[in-house]
Each structure stands twice: as structure tokens, then as C-alpha cells.
JSON list of C-alpha atoms in Angstrom, two decimals:
[
{"chain": "B", "resi": 1, "resn": "MET", "atom": "CA", "xyz": [4.17, 13.31, 2.29]},
{"chain": "B", "resi": 2, "resn": "ALA", "atom": "CA", "xyz": [6.40, 10.31, 2.51]},
{"chain": "B", "resi": 3, "resn": "VAL", "atom": "CA", "xyz": [6.43, 7.27, 0.57]},
{"chain": "B", "resi": 4, "resn": "TYR", "atom": "CA", "xyz": [7.07, 3.63, 2.37]},
{"chain": "B", "resi": 5, "resn": "ILE", "atom": "CA", "xyz": [7.92, 0.94, 0.26]},
{"chain": "B", "resi": 6, "resn": "THR", "atom": "CA", "xyz": [8.05, -2.19, 2.00]},
{"chain": "B", "resi": 7, "resn": "SER", "atom": "CA", "xyz": [10.00, -5.56, 0.44]},
{"chain": "B", "resi": 8, "resn": "TYR", "atom": "CA", "xyz": [11.01, -9.11, 0.48]},
{"chain": "B", "resi": 9, "resn": "ASN", "atom": "CA", "xyz": [13.10, -11.12, -2.11]},
{"chain": "B", "resi": 10, "resn": "GLN", "atom": "CA", "xyz": [12.04, -8.39, -4.53]},
{"chain": "B", "resi": 11, "resn": "ARG", "atom": "CA", "xyz": [15.22, -6.66, -5.92]},
{"chain": "B", "resi": 12, "resn": "LEU", "atom": "CA", "xyz": [13.91, -7.82, -9.63]},
{"chain": "B", "resi": 13, "resn": "TYR", "atom": "CA", "xyz": [11.29, -5.13, -9.33]},
{"chain": "B", "resi": 14, "resn": "LEU", "atom": "CA", "xyz": [12.67, -2.98, -6.72]},
{"chain": "B", "resi": 15, "resn": "GLN", "atom": "CA", "xyz": [14.63, -0.78, -8.57]},
{"chain": "B", "resi": 16, "resn": "GLN", "atom": "CA", "xyz": [11.50, 0.41, -10.80]},
{"chain": "B", "resi": 17, "resn": "ALA", "atom": "CA", "xyz": [9.49, 1.15, -7.56]},
{"chain": "B", "resi": 18, "resn": "ILE", "atom": "CA", "xyz": [12.01, 3.68, -6.06]},
{"chain": "B", "resi": 19, "resn": "GLU", "atom": "CA", "xyz": [12.52, 5.28, -9.67]},
{"chain": "B", "resi": 20, "resn": "SER", "atom": "CA", "xyz": [8.83, 5.54, -9.84]},
{"chain": "B", "resi": 21, "resn": "VAL", "atom": "CA", "xyz": [8.28, 7.30, -6.52]},
{"chain": "B", "resi": 22, "resn": "LEU", "atom": "CA", "xyz": [12.05, 9.33, -7.20]},
{"chain": "B", "resi": 23, "resn": "GLY", "atom": "CA", "xyz": [10.03, 10.36, -10.73]},
{"chain": "B", "resi": 24, "resn": "GLN", "atom": "CA", "xyz": [7.19, 11.97, -9.45]},
{"chain": "B", "resi": 25, "resn": "THR", "atom": "CA", "xyz": [5.70, 16.14, -10.68]},
{"chain": "B", "resi": 26, "resn": "ARG", "atom": "CA", "xyz": [5.31, 16.28, -6.85]},
{"chain": "B", "resi": 27, "resn": "LYS", "atom": "CA", "xyz": [8.06, 14.74, -5.09]},
{"chain": "B", "resi": 28, "resn": "ALA", "atom": "CA", "xyz": [8.34, 12.71, -1.92]},
{"chain": "B", "resi": 29, "resn": "ASP", "atom": "CA", "xyz": [9.45, 14.86, 1.48]},
{"chain": "B", "resi": 30, "resn": "GLN", "atom": "CA", "xyz": [10.87, 11.18, 3.02]},
{"chain": "B", "resi": 31, "resn": "ILE", "atom": "CA", "xyz": [11.22, 7.55, 1.80]},
{"chain": "B", "resi": 32, "resn": "VAL", "atom": "CA", "xyz": [10.82, 4.99, 4.41]},
{"chain": "B", "resi": 33, "resn": "ILE", "atom": "CA", "xyz": [12.42, 1.51, 2.98]},
{"chain": "B", "resi": 34, "resn": "VAL", "atom": "CA", "xyz": [11.93, -1.69, 5.07]},
{"chain": "B", "resi": 35, "resn": "ASP", "atom": "CA", "xyz": [13.20, -4.78, 3.53]},
{"chain": "B", "resi": 36, "resn": "ASP", "atom": "CA", "xyz": [12.22, -7.77, 5.79]},
{"chain": "B", "resi": 37, "resn": "CYS", "atom": "CA", "xyz": [15.14, -9.80, 5.48]},
{"chain": "B", "resi": 38, "resn": "SER", "atom": "CA", "xyz": [15.66, -10.75, 1.78]},
{"chain": "B", "resi": 39, "resn": "GLN", "atom": "CA", "xyz": [18.19, -12.73, 0.56]},
{"chain": "B", "resi": 40, "resn": "ASP", "atom": "CA", "xyz": [18.28, -11.60, -3.32]},
{"chain": "B", "resi": 41, "resn": "LYS", "atom": "CA", "xyz": [20.93, -8.65, -2.09]},
{"chain": "B", "resi": 42, "resn": "SER", "atom": "CA", "xyz": [17.74, -6.08, -1.92]},
{"chain": "B", "resi": 43, "resn": "GLN", "atom": "CA", "xyz": [19.98, -4.65, 0.65]},
{"chain": "B", "resi": 44, "resn": "VAL", "atom": "CA", "xyz": [22.92, -3.41, -1.75]},
{"chain": "B", "resi": 45, "resn": "MET", "atom": "CA", "xyz": [20.23, -1.34, -3.87]},
{"chain": "B", "resi": 46, "resn": "ILE", "atom": "CA", "xyz": [18.37, -0.39, -1.43]},
{"chain": "B", "resi": 47, "resn": "GLU", "atom": "CA", "xyz": [22.35, 0.93, 0.38]},
{"chain": "B", "resi": 48, "resn": "THR", "atom": "CA", "xyz": [23.21, 2.85, -2.53]},
{"chain": "B", "resi": 49, "resn": "TYR", "atom": "CA", "xyz": [20.15, 4.70, -3.06]},
{"chain": "B", "resi": 50, "resn": "ALA", "atom": "CA", "xyz": [20.34, 5.92, 0.68]},
{"chain": "B", "resi": 51, "resn": "LYS", "atom": "CA", "xyz": [24.31, 6.66, 0.07]},
{"chain": "B", "resi": 52, "resn": "ARG", "atom": "CA", "xyz": [22.75, 9.02, -3.01]},
{"chain": "B", "resi": 53, "resn": "TYR", "atom": "CA", "xyz": [20.09, 10.91, -1.24]},
{"chain": "B", "resi": 54, "resn": "PRO", "atom": "CA", "xyz": [20.97, 10.82, 2.57]},
{"chain": "B", "resi": 55, "resn": "GLU", "atom": "CA", "xyz": [18.13, 13.29, 3.44]},
{"chain": "B", "resi": 56, "resn": "LEU", "atom": "CA", "xyz": [15.30, 11.47, 1.67]},
{"chain": "B", "resi": 57, "resn": "PHE", "atom": "CA", "xyz": [15.79, 8.12, 2.43]},
{"chain": "B", "resi": 58, "resn": "THR", "atom": "CA", "xyz": [15.05, 6.09, 5.88]},
{"chain": "B", "resi": 59, "resn": "VAL", "atom": "CA", "xyz": [15.77, 2.69, 5.60]},
{"chain": "B", "resi": 60, "resn": "VAL", "atom": "CA", "xyz": [15.32, -0.24, 8.02]},
{"chain": "B", "resi": 61, "resn": "PHE", "atom": "CA", "xyz": [16.96, -3.73, 7.35]},
{"chain": "B", "resi": 62, "resn": "ASN", "atom": "CA", "xyz": [14.87, -5.93, 9.72]},
{"chain": "B", "resi": 63, "resn": "ASP", "atom": "CA", "xyz": [17.36, -8.79, 11.20]},
{"chain": "B", "resi": 64, "resn": "ARG", "atom": "CA", "xyz": [15.45, -11.43, 10.85]},
{"chain": "B", "resi": 65, "resn": "ASN", "atom": "CA", "xyz": [12.11, -12.30, 8.26]},
{"chain": "B", "resi": 66, "resn": "LEU", "atom": "CA", "xyz": [8.90, -10.45, 10.33]},
{"chain": "B", "resi": 67, "resn": "GLY", "atom": "CA", "xyz": [6.36, -10.81, 8.14]},
{"chain": "B", "resi": 68, "resn": "VAL", "atom": "CA", "xyz": [4.57, -8.02, 6.12]},
{"chain": "B", "resi": 69, "resn": "SER", "atom": "CA", "xyz": [2.21, -7.31, 8.64]},
{"chain": "B", "resi": 70, "resn": "THR", "atom": "CA", "xyz": [4.99, -5.98, 10.93]},
{"chain": "B", "resi": 71, "resn": "THR", "atom": "CA", "xyz": [7.18, -4.94, 8.46]},
{"chain": "B", "resi": 72, "resn": "ARG", "atom": "CA", "xyz": [4.72, -1.85, 7.85]},
{"chain": "B", "resi": 73, "resn": "VAL", "atom": "CA", "xyz": [3.99, -1.77, 11.23]},
{"chain": "B", "resi": 74, "resn": "ARG", "atom": "CA", "xyz": [8.01, -0.74, 11.25]},
{"chain": "B", "resi": 75, "resn": "ALA", "atom": "CA", "xyz": [7.98, 1.18, 8.16]},
{"chain": "B", "resi": 76, "resn": "LEU", "atom": "CA", "xyz": [4.84, 3.80, 9.01]},
{"chain": "B", "resi": 77, "resn": "ALA", "atom": "CA", "xyz": [6.83, 4.19, 12.65]},
{"chain": "B", "resi": 78, "resn": "HIS", "atom": "CA", "xyz": [9.70, 6.00, 10.51]},
{"chain": "B", "resi": 79, "resn": "VAL", "atom": "CA", "xyz": [7.29, 8.18, 8.64]},
{"chain": "B", "resi": 80, "resn": "THR", "atom": "CA", "xyz": [8.03, 12.08, 10.35]},
{"chain": "B", "resi": 81, "resn": "CYS", "atom": "CA", "xyz": [5.51, 13.93, 7.79]},
{"chain": "B", "resi": 82, "resn": "ASP", "atom": "CA", "xyz": [1.68, 14.22, 8.13]},
{"chain": "B", "resi": 83, "resn": "TRP", "atom": "CA", "xyz": [1.03, 12.54, 5.43]},
{"chain": "B", "resi": 84, "resn": "ALA", "atom": "CA", "xyz": [1.63, 8.82, 3.79]},
{"chain": "B", "resi": 85, "resn": "THR", "atom": "CA", "xyz": [1.44, 6.53, 1.24]},
{"chain": "B", "resi": 86, "resn": "PRO", "atom": "CA", "xyz": [2.71, 2.82, 1.05]},
{"chain": "B", "resi": 87, "resn": "LEU", "atom": "CA", "xyz": [4.27, 1.14, -2.33]},
{"chain": "B", "resi": 88, "resn": "ASP", "atom": "CA", "xyz": [5.00, -2.82, -2.32]},
{"chain": "B", "resi": 89, "resn": "GLY", "atom": "CA", "xyz": [8.62, -3.33, -3.98]},
{"chain": "B", "resi": 90, "resn": "ASP", "atom": "CA", "xyz": [6.85, -5.01, -6.89]},
{"chain": "B", "resi": 91, "resn": "ASP", "atom": "CA", "xyz": [4.94, -2.56, -8.02]},
{"chain": "B", "resi": 92, "resn": "LEU", "atom": "CA", "xyz": [5.57, 1.01, -9.01]},
{"chain": "B", "resi": 93, "resn": "PHE", "atom": "CA", "xyz": [3.36, 4.83, -9.16]},
{"chain": "B", "resi": 94, "resn": "TYR", "atom": "CA", "xyz": [3.16, 6.50, -12.22]},
{"chain": "B", "resi": 95, "resn": "PRO", "atom": "CA", "xyz": [4.35, 10.12, -12.47]},
{"chain": "B", "resi": 96, "resn": "GLU", "atom": "CA", "xyz": [1.75, 12.25, -10.89]},
{"chain": "B", "resi": 97, "resn": "LYS", "atom": "CA", "xyz": [0.53, 10.42, -8.21]},
{"chain": "B", "resi": 98, "resn": "LEU", "atom": "CA", "xyz": [1.56, 12.05, -5.21]},
{"chain": "B", "resi": 99, "resn": "GLU", "atom": "CA", "xyz": [0.64, 16.20, -7.17]},
{"chain": "B", "resi": 100, "resn": "THR", "atom": "CA", "xyz": [-2.92, 14.96, -8.16]},
{"chain": "B", "resi": 101, "resn": "GLU", "atom": "CA", "xyz": [-3.72, 12.69, -4.65]},
{"chain": "B", "resi": 102, "resn": "MET", "atom": "CA", "xyz": [-1.92, 15.93, -2.50]},
{"chain": "B", "resi": 103, "resn": "ALA", "atom": "CA", "xyz": [-4.28, 17.87, -4.59]},
{"chain": "B", "resi": 104, "resn": "LEU", "atom": "CA", "xyz": [-7.32, 16.17, -3.13]},
{"chain": "B", "resi": 105, "resn": "ALA", "atom": "CA", "xyz": [-6.06, 15.73, 0.42]},
{"chain": "B", "resi": 106, "resn": "ILE", "atom": "CA", "xyz": [-5.52, 19.71, 1.02]},
{"chain": "B", "resi": 107, "resn": "SER", "atom": "CA", "xyz": [-9.51, 19.92, 0.60]},
{"chain": "B", "resi": 108, "resn": "GLY", "atom": "CA", "xyz": [-10.15, 18.53, 4.31]},
{"chain": "B", "resi": 109, "resn": "VAL", "atom": "CA", "xyz": [-10.17, 14.99, 3.66]},
{"chain": "B", "resi": 110, "resn": "ASP", "atom": "CA", "xyz": [-8.48, 12.23, 5.74]},
{"chain": "B", "resi": 111, "resn": "ILE", "atom": "CA", "xyz": [-8.13, 9.41, 2.70]},
{"chain": "B", "resi": 112, "resn": "VAL", "atom": "CA", "xyz": [-7.61, 10.24, -1.18]},
{"chain": "B", "resi": 113, "resn": "TYR", "atom": "CA", "xyz": [-7.37, 6.89, -3.80]},
{"chain": "B", "resi": 114, "resn": "SER", "atom": "CA", "xyz": [-6.98, 6.69, -7.08]},
{"chain": "B", "resi": 115, "resn": "ASN", "atom": "CA", "xyz": [-7.96, 4.73, -10.11]},
{"chain": "B", "resi": 116, "resn": "HIS", "atom": "CA", "xyz": [-4.64, 1.63, -10.76]},
{"chain": "B", "resi": 117, "resn": "GLU", "atom": "CA", "xyz": [-3.92, -0.87, -13.27]},
{"chain": "B", "resi": 118, "resn": "LEU", "atom": "CA", "xyz": [-2.53, -4.54, -13.30]},
{"chain": "B", "resi": 119, "resn": "ILE", "atom": "CA", "xyz": [0.40, -4.97, -15.18]},
{"chain": "B", "resi": 120, "resn": "ASP", "atom": "CA", "xyz": [2.13, -8.34, -15.57]},
{"chain": "B", "resi": 121, "resn": "ALA", "atom": "CA", "xyz": [5.52, -9.58, -14.15]},
{"chain": "B", "resi": 122, "resn": "LYS", "atom": "CA", "xyz": [7.20, -7.42, -17.69]},
{"chain": "B", "resi": 123, "resn": "GLY", "atom": "CA", "xyz": [5.00, -4.39, -16.97]},
{"chain": "B", "resi": 124, "resn": "LYS", "atom": "CA", "xyz": [2.47, -5.16, -19.35]},
{"chain": "B", "resi": 125, "resn": "GLN", "atom": "CA", "xyz": [-0.99, -3.71, -18.85]},
{"chain": "B", "resi": 126, "resn": "LEU", "atom": "CA", "xyz": [-3.51, -6.56, -17.87]},
{"chain": "B", "resi": 127, "resn": "SER", "atom": "CA", "xyz": [-6.33, -4.26, -16.91]},
{"chain": "B", "resi": 128, "resn": "THR", "atom": "CA", "xyz": [-7.42, -1.39, -15.12]},
{"chain": "B", "resi": 129, "resn": "TRP", "atom": "CA", "xyz": [-9.29, -1.06, -12.23]},
{"chain": "B", "resi": 130, "resn": "ALA", "atom": "CA", "xyz": [-12.17, 0.99, -12.57]},
{"chain": "B", "resi": 131, "resn": "GLY", "atom": "CA", "xyz": [-13.76, 2.70, -16.24]},
{"chain": "B", "resi": 132, "resn": "ALA", "atom": "CA", "xyz": [-12.70, 6.43, -16.44]},
{"chain": "B", "resi": 133, "resn": "ASP", "atom": "CA", "xyz": [-16.45, 7.59, -16.29]},
{"chain": "B", "resi": 134, "resn": "GLU", "atom": "CA", "xyz": [-17.32, 5.33, -13.38]},
{"chain": "B", "resi": 135, "resn": "ASN", "atom": "CA", "xyz": [-18.17, 6.38, -9.74]},
{"chain": "B", "resi": 136, "resn": "LEU", "atom": "CA", "xyz": [-16.66, 5.28, -6.64]},
{"chain": "B", "resi": 137, "resn": "PRO", "atom": "CA", "xyz": [-16.98, 5.64, -3.25]},
{"chain": "B", "resi": 138, "resn": "GLN", "atom": "CA", "xyz": [-16.15, 8.63, -1.84]},
{"chain": "B", "resi": 139, "resn": "GLY", "atom": "CA", "xyz": [-16.78, 10.47, 2.07]},
{"chain": "B", "resi": 140, "resn": "ASN", "atom": "CA", "xyz": [-17.84, 7.39, 4.64]},
{"chain": "B", "resi": 141, "resn": "VAL", "atom": "CA", "xyz": [-17.16, 3.85, 3.16]},
{"chain": "B", "resi": 142, "resn": "LEU", "atom": "CA", "xyz": [-17.11, 1.59, 5.85]},
{"chain": "B", "resi": 143, "resn": "LYS", "atom": "CA", "xyz": [-19.79, -0.31, 4.48]},
{"chain": "B", "resi": 144, "resn": "GLN", "atom": "CA", "xyz": [-18.48, -0.54, 1.37]},
{"chain": "B", "resi": 145, "resn": "VAL", "atom": "CA", "xyz": [-14.90, -1.08, 2.19]},
{"chain": "B", "resi": 146, "resn": "TYR", "atom": "CA", "xyz": [-16.59, -4.04, 4.34]},
{"chain": "B", "resi": 147, "resn": "GLY", "atom": "CA", "xyz": [-18.32, -5.41, 1.65]},
{"chain": "B", "resi": 148, "resn": "ARG", "atom": "CA", "xyz": [-15.61, -5.27, -0.94]},
{"chain": "B", "resi": 149, "resn": "LEU", "atom": "CA", "xyz": [-18.18, -2.95, -3.17]},
{"chain": "B", "resi": 150, "resn": "PHE", "atom": "CA", "xyz": [-15.54, -1.63, -5.41]},
{"chain": "B", "resi": 151, "resn": "PRO", "atom": "CA", "xyz": [-14.62, -2.48, -9.16]},
{"chain": "B", "resi": 152, "resn": "LYS", "atom": "CA", "xyz": [-14.41, -6.30, -9.69]},
{"chain": "B", "resi": 153, "resn": "MET", "atom": "CA", "xyz": [-14.21, -6.85, -6.02]},
{"chain": "B", "resi": 154, "resn": "ARG", "atom": "CA", "xyz": [-11.13, -5.54, -5.28]},
{"chain": "B", "resi": 155, "resn": "LEU", "atom": "CA", "xyz": [-10.11, -2.70, -2.73]},
{"chain": "B", "resi": 156, "resn": "PHE", "atom": "CA", "xyz": [-8.14, 0.47, -3.51]},
{"chain": "B", "resi": 157, "resn": "ARG", "atom": "CA", "xyz": [-4.35, 0.29, -3.34]},
{"chain": "B", "resi": 158, "resn": "SER", "atom": "CA", "xyz": [-2.04, 2.74, -2.15]},
{"chain": "B", "resi": 159, "resn": "GLU", "atom": "CA", "xyz": [-3.97, 5.06, -0.67]},
{"chain": "B", "resi": 160, "resn": "LEU", "atom": "CA", "xyz": [-3.07, 8.94, 0.99]},
{"chain": "B", "resi": 161, "resn": "VAL", "atom": "CA", "xyz": [-3.37, 8.70, 4.39]},
{"chain": "B", "resi": 162, "resn": "ARG", "atom": "CA", "xyz": [-3.28, 11.97, 6.95]},
{"chain": "B", "resi": 163, "resn": "MET", "atom": "CA", "xyz": [-1.14, 10.65, 9.64]},
{"chain": "B", "resi": 164, "resn": "SER", "atom": "CA", "xyz": [-2.62, 10.99, 12.47]},
{"chain": "B", "resi": 165, "resn": "LYS", "atom": "CA", "xyz": [-5.74, 8.15, 11.35]},
{"chain": "B", "resi": 166, "resn": "TRP", "atom": "CA", "xyz": [-3.20, 5.67, 10.61]},
{"chain": "B", "resi": 167, "resn": "ARG", "atom": "CA", "xyz": [-1.74, 6.01, 14.41]},
{"chain": "B", "resi": 168, "resn": "GLU", "atom": "CA", "xyz": [-5.61, 6.58, 15.61]},
{"chain": "B", "resi": 169, "resn": "ILE", "atom": "CA", "xyz": [-6.09, 3.22, 14.40]},
{"chain": "B", "resi": 170, "resn": "GLY", "atom": "CA", "xyz": [-2.44, 1.58, 15.13]},
{"chain": "B", "resi": 171, "resn": "CYS", "atom": "CA", "xyz": [-1.92, 0.86, 11.86]},
{"chain": "B", "resi": 172, "resn": "TYR", "atom": "CA", "xyz": [-1.50, -3.09, 10.65]},
{"chain": "B", "resi": 173, "resn": "ASP", "atom": "CA", "xyz": [-2.83, -5.84, 12.77]},
{"chain": "B", "resi": 174, "resn": "GLU", "atom": "CA", "xyz": [0.37, -7.43, 13.24]},
{"chain": "B", "resi": 175, "resn": "ALA", "atom": "CA", "xyz": [-1.27, -10.79, 14.05]},
{"chain": "B", "resi": 176, "resn": "ILE", "atom": "CA", "xyz": [-2.20, -11.49, 10.58]},
{"chain": "B", "resi": 177, "resn": "ASN", "atom": "CA", "xyz": [-0.47, -11.41, 7.25]},
{"chain": "B", "resi": 178, "resn": "LEU", "atom": "CA", "xyz": [-2.92, -12.15, 4.77]},
{"chain": "B", "resi": 179, "resn": "TYR", "atom": "CA", "xyz": [-5.16, -9.24, 4.12]},
{"chain": "B", "resi": 180, "resn": "GLU", "atom": "CA", "xyz": [-3.57, -6.84, 6.57]},
{"chain": "B", "resi": 181, "resn": "ASP", "atom": "CA", "xyz": [-3.84, -4.07, 4.15]},
{"chain": "B", "resi": 182, "resn": "TYR", "atom": "CA", "xyz": [-8.20, -4.97, 3.35]},
{"chain": "B", "resi": 183, "resn": "GLU", "atom": "CA", "xyz": [-8.18, -5.65, 7.68]},
{"chain": "B", "resi": 184, "resn": "MET", "atom": "CA", "xyz": [-6.65, -2.11, 8.11]},
{"chain": "B", "resi": 185, "resn": "ARG", "atom": "CA", "xyz": [-8.59, -0.55, 5.87]},
{"chain": "B", "resi": 186, "resn": "ILE", "atom": "CA", "xyz": [-11.88, -1.61, 7.71]},
{"chain": "B", "resi": 187, "resn": "ARG", "atom": "CA", "xyz": [-11.08, 0.08, 10.83]},
{"chain": "B", "resi": 188, "resn": "LEU", "atom": "CA", "xyz": [-8.92, 3.34, 9.08]},
{"chain": "B", "resi": 189, "resn": "CYS", "atom": "CA", "xyz": [-12.42, 3.62, 7.03]},
{"chain": "B", "resi": 190, "resn": "VAL", "atom": "CA", "xyz": [-14.50, 3.69, 10.44]},
{"chain": "B", "resi": 191, "resn": "SER", "atom": "CA", "xyz": [-14.75, 7.80, 10.63]},
{"chain": "B", "resi": 192, "resn": "ALA", "atom": "CA", "xyz": [-12.55, 9.07, 8.01]},
{"chain": "B", "resi": 193, "resn": "ASN", "atom": "CA", "xyz": [-13.29, 10.93, 5.29]},
{"chain": "B", "resi": 194, "resn": "VAL", "atom": "CA", "xyz": [-12.39, 9.65, 1.59]},
{"chain": "B", "resi": 195, "resn": "ALA", "atom": "CA", "xyz": [-12.03, 10.87, -1.52]},
{"chain": "B", "resi": 196, "resn": "TYR", "atom": "CA", "xyz": [-11.20, 9.35, -4.91]},
{"chain": "B", "resi": 197, "resn": "ASN", "atom": "CA", "xyz": [-9.56, 10.57, -7.63]},
{"chain": "B", "resi": 198, "resn": "ASN", "atom": "CA", "xyz": [-9.74, 8.74, -10.95]},
{"chain": "B", "resi": 199, "resn": "SER", "atom": "CA", "xyz": [-6.78, 9.38, -13.11]},
{"chain": "B", "resi": 200, "resn": "VAL", "atom": "CA", "xyz": [-4.57, 5.82, -12.96]},
{"chain": "B", "resi": 201, "resn": "ALA", "atom": "CA", "xyz": [-1.97, 6.51, -10.37]},
{"chain": "B", "resi": 202, "resn": "SER", "atom": "CA", "xyz": [-0.23, 2.98, -9.91]},
{"chain": "B", "resi": 203, "resn": "ALA", "atom": "CA", "xyz": [0.64, -0.16, -10.90]},
{"chain": "B", "resi": 204, "resn": "TYR", "atom": "CA", "xyz": [-0.58, -3.61, -9.26]},
{"chain": "B", "resi": 205, "resn": "ARG", "atom": "CA", "xyz": [1.91, -6.52, -9.92]},
{"chain": "B", "resi": 206, "resn": "VAL", "atom": "CA", "xyz": [0.57, -9.92, -10.74]},
{"chain": "B", "resi": 207, "resn": "HIS", "atom": "CA", "xyz": [3.47, -12.33, -10.89]},
{"chain": "B", "resi": 208, "resn": "ASP", "atom": "CA", "xyz": [3.88, -16.62, -9.92]},
{"chain": "B", "resi": 209, "resn": "LYS", "atom": "CA", "xyz": [4.89, -15.09, -5.74]},
{"chain": "B", "resi": 210, "resn": "GLY", "atom": "CA", "xyz": [1.50, -13.04, -5.59]},
{"chain": "B", "resi": 211, "resn": "ILE", "atom": "CA", "xyz": [-0.97, -13.92, -3.22]},
{"chain": "B", "resi": 212, "resn": "SER", "atom": "CA", "xyz": [-3.16, -16.17, -5.10]},
{"chain": "B", "resi": 213, "resn": "LYS", "atom": "CA", "xyz": [-0.41, -18.59, -5.03]},
{"chain": "B", "resi": 214, "resn": "VAL", "atom": "CA", "xyz": [-1.58, -19.11, -0.95]},
{"chain": "B", "resi": 215, "resn": "HIS", "atom": "CA", "xyz": [-2.83, -21.90, -0.07]},
{"chain": "B", "resi": 216, "resn": "LEU", "atom": "CA", "xyz": [-6.84, -21.31, 0.81]},
{"chain": "B", "resi": 217, "resn": "GLY", "atom": "CA", "xyz": [-6.56, -22.87, 3.85]},
{"chain": "B", "resi": 218, "resn": "ARG", "atom": "CA", "xyz": [-4.66, -19.61, 5.21]},
{"chain": "B", "resi": 219, "resn": "HIS", "atom": "CA", "xyz": [-6.82, -16.87, 2.68]},
{"chain": "B", "resi": 220, "resn": "LEU", "atom": "CA", "xyz": [-10.18, -18.67, 5.05]},
{"chain": "B", "resi": 221, "resn": "ASP", "atom": "CA", "xyz": [-8.44, -18.30, 8.25]},
{"chain": "B", "resi": 222, "resn": "ALA", "atom": "CA", "xyz": [-7.40, -14.58, 7.53]},
{"chain": "B", "resi": 223, "resn": "LEU", "atom": "CA", "xyz": [-10.92, -13.63, 5.99]},
{"chain": "B", "resi": 224, "resn": "ASP", "atom": "CA", "xyz": [-12.64, -15.68, 9.78]},
{"chain": "B", "resi": 225, "resn": "HIS", "atom": "CA", "xyz": [-10.23, -13.24, 11.73]},
{"chain": "B", "resi": 226, "resn": "ILE", "atom": "CA", "xyz": [-11.32, -10.03, 10.29]},
{"chain": "B", "resi": 227, "resn": "PHE", "atom": "CA", "xyz": [-14.67, -10.52, 9.75]},
{"chain": "B", "resi": 228, "resn": "ASN", "atom": "CA", "xyz": [-14.91, -11.81, 14.43]},
{"chain": "B", "resi": 229, "resn": "LYS", "atom": "CA", "xyz": [-12.53, -9.15, 14.39]},
{"chain": "B", "resi": 230, "resn": "ASN", "atom": "CA", "xyz": [-14.41, -6.13, 12.99]},
{"chain": "B", "resi": 231, "resn": "GLU", "atom": "CA", "xyz": [-17.91, -7.18, 12.57]},
{"chain": "B", "resi": 232, "resn": "HIS", "atom": "CA", "xyz": [-18.98, -4.77, 15.39]},
{"chain": "B", "resi": 233, "resn": "LEU", "atom": "CA", "xyz": [-17.84, -1.72, 13.89]},
{"chain": "B", "resi": 234, "resn": "LEU", "atom": "CA", "xyz": [-20.49, -1.75, 10.79]},
{"chain": "B", "resi": 235, "resn": "ASN", "atom": "CA", "xyz": [-23.43, -0.96, 13.33]},
{"chain": "B", "resi": 236, "resn": "ALA", "atom": "CA", "xyz": [-21.49, 1.55, 15.99]}
]
């Protein structure tokens, strides 16, 4: 099982992200890191880990800034395991994330997603995505994903995915660099069997360089592209 980390100018948080993967109770078999031509010396930190764990880390440094979608595609292209889960360079996993999700994965599903929480730039907890006793969608969840019918209208994050399913859909759409994860999940869930783990397994960091700071026009353009491309899947 692999964890793939994508990062751009996130040196302030990247070490915590990497350490959160190394500290798992169920160790990753591969850690792929693709840095999108950062200007904050992130590469120096990444190289330190790669030299310390040469058999564990696969490292790619983009020679120019390619954007988040292409960077994610490049990361998945280097995964050699049967399962993979993403981690953004400013987020983190909690220690039992991989263990609890793999325990569900072996039951024959294609995707396992978990509860998560939001933290601020300093790591302070802001909120939890789903309530402890909340029943979230499982099985075929295409319509729920398309309509964002999840707690707070936010989709799951850092899901564990069978690599054959990612290869089947062609991973991320490189034509967009906003909501690319939403668009990918729509296609991913067309024929996938999905399971939910209600333990809080990861943390999503909210800070002043996040998606909420992007101009409204870019949000609308990305969503228009996503809906026009994928609306037909609801009737397939």
C-alpha cells in the first residue's frame, strides 16, 4: 500500500505530513512525493527523507510548476502497490489511518474513506466532518458524490483506493486545477464499491493559501467543466 504526497511551497507543514505517514501503526510499503517546483527549499527536506529511507521513498521534482492535477497524475504513475491513498503536503494522517482502512479494504471493496477533522494553520482542531454515530453512504455512492450529499456538503478526503480503479478512469483531469479531486471522485465512484470508516483518520488544514482564497470566477469555471463533462454518468 502506497501513500502519495503532492506539495507546492508547503515546507512549513510538509515535515509534519511526512512524519504522520512514517508514524502509522500499519506501515506504508511506498511513499511517493512529487514536489511541483517549490521555491521554499522543500526539496532539501524531501531529499533528507529519501536518503534516510531509500527503499521506502520515491521522489519526483517537477522542473517547472505543472499544477496540482498533473502533479497528482505524476505521483500515481510512480505507485507500484495495489492500493494508494493521497496526502496533501499541508495535511496529516493520524496514527491508525492506514491500519483501519486496510482492515476494511480486504473485505472486497474498492474504496475506503474515513472521518476527518479540520485544523487551523497551527494545528488546532476546528471541527469534525461527521458525527460519531452518523451513517454515511456506502456501496454505490455516485449520486451522493455528484450532489455532495455528505456532512457539511464536503466530500471525503484521503480515501484509500484500489489502484486498478484509478487506472481504469485515468486518474485526475489535467484540464482543471480546481476541484480536480471532486471531478476525479465522480468518475471513480461510477462502478466502485465504497466502505466508510467512522474513526477520525486524518486532518485537513485550513489556512490563508487554501481554496477559499481563489477568485470566484475560477470556482465557477471549474464547476461548469465538471458538470458538463460528467452529467451523463448519472443516467448511465
